[in-house]
Structure formats: structure tokens, C-alpha cells
Amino acid sequence: MAVGALNVGQIVLNFDPLIRTNAKITPKPTIYTYTPPITLKKGEELGRFEMGSTIVLLVPNVVLNTAIGQKVLFSTPIGLFNA
């Protein structure tokens, strides 16, 4: 889930440059459908926040192995699946 926050210029998605955030607000949400579906390889960039924000992951059956406040670098494992 991508979460925009204060001072985020916009969210840019690499697979569709026509999708623009912080644009004119429309009365109904727009639903985009892609055929074939969008696929990404491990480590490939989905998109980016311009001026920063955060990502929230909602994943079932995961045991986190990081401490609160621990510095996590790109590609550092933060947990394990508990199947």
C-alpha cells in the first residue's frame, strides 16, 4: 500500500506514466485494468514518492525479526514467513 503524506509532491508509477497523483480531484475513483497484468521482478522499482513518504505492508503469517527503531537498508530482510 502506498501512502502519501504531507509534502509529497506526487507518486510516480513506472508502468503507467499517465497516472498522476495530486491531480484534479474527480467525483469517482478511476479503476485501471491491465491486460496482461503488471508483473515485476524481485527488486524492480514499482514507482516512487517524489519528496518522500512510506509504504505499509499487510502480510499474514510473517514473523518480524527487526527491532523498533532499527535502521533497515534496501533489500535487508525484515522477517520470515511462518507457513
C-alpha atoms as a printed R data frame, in Angstrom:
   type eleno elety resid chain resno       x       y       z
1  ATOM     1    CA   MET     A     1   0.000   0.000   0.000
2  ATOM     2    CA   ALA     A     2   1.485   3.348  -0.978
3  ATOM     3    CA   VAL     A     3   0.679   6.123   1.497
4  ATOM     4    CA   GLY     A     4   1.001   9.751   0.538
5  ATOM     5    CA   ALA     A     5   1.821  12.214   3.312
6  ATOM     6    CA   LEU     A     6   2.382  15.884   3.963
7  ATOM     7    CA   ASN     A     7   4.819  17.443   1.470
8  ATOM     8    CA   VAL     A     8   4.649  14.542  -1.002
9  ATOM     9    CA   GLY     A     9   4.889  16.076  -4.446
10 ATOM    10    CA   GLN     A    10   3.359  13.103  -6.202
11 ATOM    11    CA   ILE     A    11   3.515   9.345  -6.566
12 ATOM    12    CA   VAL     A    12   5.019   8.147  -9.867
13 ATOM    13    CA   LEU     A    13   4.310   4.620 -11.152
14 ATOM    14    CA   ASN     A    14   6.851   3.282 -13.651
15 ATOM    15    CA   PHE     A    15   4.422   1.034 -15.526
16 ATOM    16    CA   ASP     A    16   1.934   3.818 -16.422
17 ATOM    17    CA   PRO     A    17   3.233   7.374 -16.807
18 ATOM    18    CA   LEU     A    18  -0.321   8.632 -17.465
19 ATOM    19    CA   ILE     A    19  -1.402   8.008 -13.860
20 ATOM    20    CA   ARG     A    20  -0.784  11.230 -11.965
21 ATOM    21    CA   THR     A    21  -1.365  11.875  -8.290
22 ATOM    22    CA   ASN     A    22  -2.134  15.282  -6.807
23 ATOM    23    CA   ALA     A    23  -4.196  15.979  -9.891
24 ATOM    24    CA   LYS     A    24  -7.701  17.426 -10.065
25 ATOM    25    CA   ILE     A    25  -9.992  15.510  -7.714
26 ATOM    26    CA   THR     A    26 -12.693  13.581  -9.563
27 ATOM    27    CA   PRO     A    27 -16.092  12.643  -8.086
28 ATOM    28    CA   LYS     A    28 -15.481   8.885  -8.537
29 ATOM    29    CA   PRO     A    29 -12.248   6.878  -8.262
30 ATOM    30    CA   THR     A    30 -10.733   5.669 -11.523
31 ATOM    31    CA   ILE     A    31 -10.149   1.916 -11.843
32 ATOM    32    CA   TYR     A    32  -7.288   0.818 -14.080
33 ATOM    33    CA   THR     A    33  -7.184  -2.711 -15.513
34 ATOM    34    CA   TYR     A    34  -4.121  -4.059 -17.315
35 ATOM    35    CA   THR     A    35  -4.109  -6.969 -19.765
36 ATOM    36    CA   PRO     A    36  -1.743  -8.695 -19.350
37 ATOM    37    CA   PRO     A    37  -1.383  -7.908 -15.621
38 ATOM    38    CA   ILE     A    38   1.569  -5.817 -14.444
39 ATOM    39    CA   THR     A    39   4.442  -8.025 -13.263
40 ATOM    40    CA   LEU     A    40   7.662  -7.047 -11.538
41 ATOM    41    CA   LYS     A    41  10.892  -8.920 -10.921
42 ATOM    42    CA   LYS     A    42  12.352  -9.066  -7.417
43 ATOM    43    CA   GLY     A    43  13.972  -5.726  -6.625
44 ATOM    44    CA   GLU     A    44  12.468  -3.965  -9.653
45 ATOM    45    CA   GLU     A    45  11.110  -0.490  -8.947
46 ATOM    46    CA   LEU     A    46   7.300  -0.223  -8.950
47 ATOM    47    CA   GLY     A    47   7.326   3.523  -8.544
48 ATOM    48    CA   ARG     A    48   8.475   6.222  -6.188
49 ATOM    49    CA   PHE     A    49   7.392   9.063  -3.971
50 ATOM    50    CA   GLU     A    50   8.666  12.444  -5.016
51 ATOM    51    CA   MET     A    51   9.605  14.194  -1.747
52 ATOM    52    CA   GLY     A    52   9.175  11.117   0.456
53 ATOM    53    CA   SER     A    53   6.544   9.087   2.263
54 ATOM    54    CA   THR     A    54   6.170   5.484   3.419
55 ATOM    55    CA   ILE     A    55   4.992   2.009   2.455
56 ATOM    56    CA   VAL     A    56   2.723  -0.115   4.662
57 ATOM    57    CA   LEU     A    57   2.891  -3.900   4.228
58 ATOM    58    CA   LEU     A    58  -0.008  -6.060   5.361
59 ATOM    59    CA   VAL     A    59   1.248  -9.645   5.185
60 ATOM    60    CA   PRO     A    60  -0.233 -12.603   7.067
61 ATOM    61    CA   ASN     A    61   1.905 -15.299   8.716
62 ATOM    62    CA   VAL     A    62   5.090 -13.258   8.991
63 ATOM    63    CA   VAL     A    63   7.424 -13.204  11.981
64 ATOM    64    CA   LEU     A    64   9.332  -9.926  12.107
65 ATOM    65    CA   ASN     A    65  12.983 -10.088  13.124
66 ATOM    66    CA   THR     A    66  13.707  -6.360  13.418
67 ATOM    67    CA   ALA     A    67  13.626  -4.108  16.449
68 ATOM    68    CA   ILE     A    68  11.664  -0.867  16.762
69 ATOM    69    CA   GLY     A    69  13.889   1.948  15.563
70 ATOM    70    CA   GLN     A    70  16.355  -0.400  13.869
71 ATOM    71    CA   LYS     A    71  17.879   1.027  10.685
72 ATOM    72    CA   VAL     A    72  16.861  -1.088   7.665
73 ATOM    73    CA   LEU     A    73  18.637  -0.706   4.343
74 ATOM    74    CA   PHE     A    74  17.246  -1.566   0.902
75 ATOM    75    CA   SER     A    75  16.889  -5.345   0.398
76 ATOM    76    CA   THR     A    76  17.505  -6.099   4.095
77 ATOM    77    CA   PRO     A    77  15.181  -8.928   5.263
78 ATOM    78    CA   ILE     A    78  12.789  -7.733   7.996
79 ATOM    79    CA   GLY     A    79  11.028 -11.026   8.726
80 ATOM    80    CA   LEU     A    80  10.255 -14.597   7.739
81 ATOM    81    CA   PHE     A    81   7.091 -16.287   6.509
82 ATOM    82    CA   ASN     A    82   5.665 -18.664   9.091
83 ATOM    83    CA   ALA     A    83   3.734 -21.150   6.942
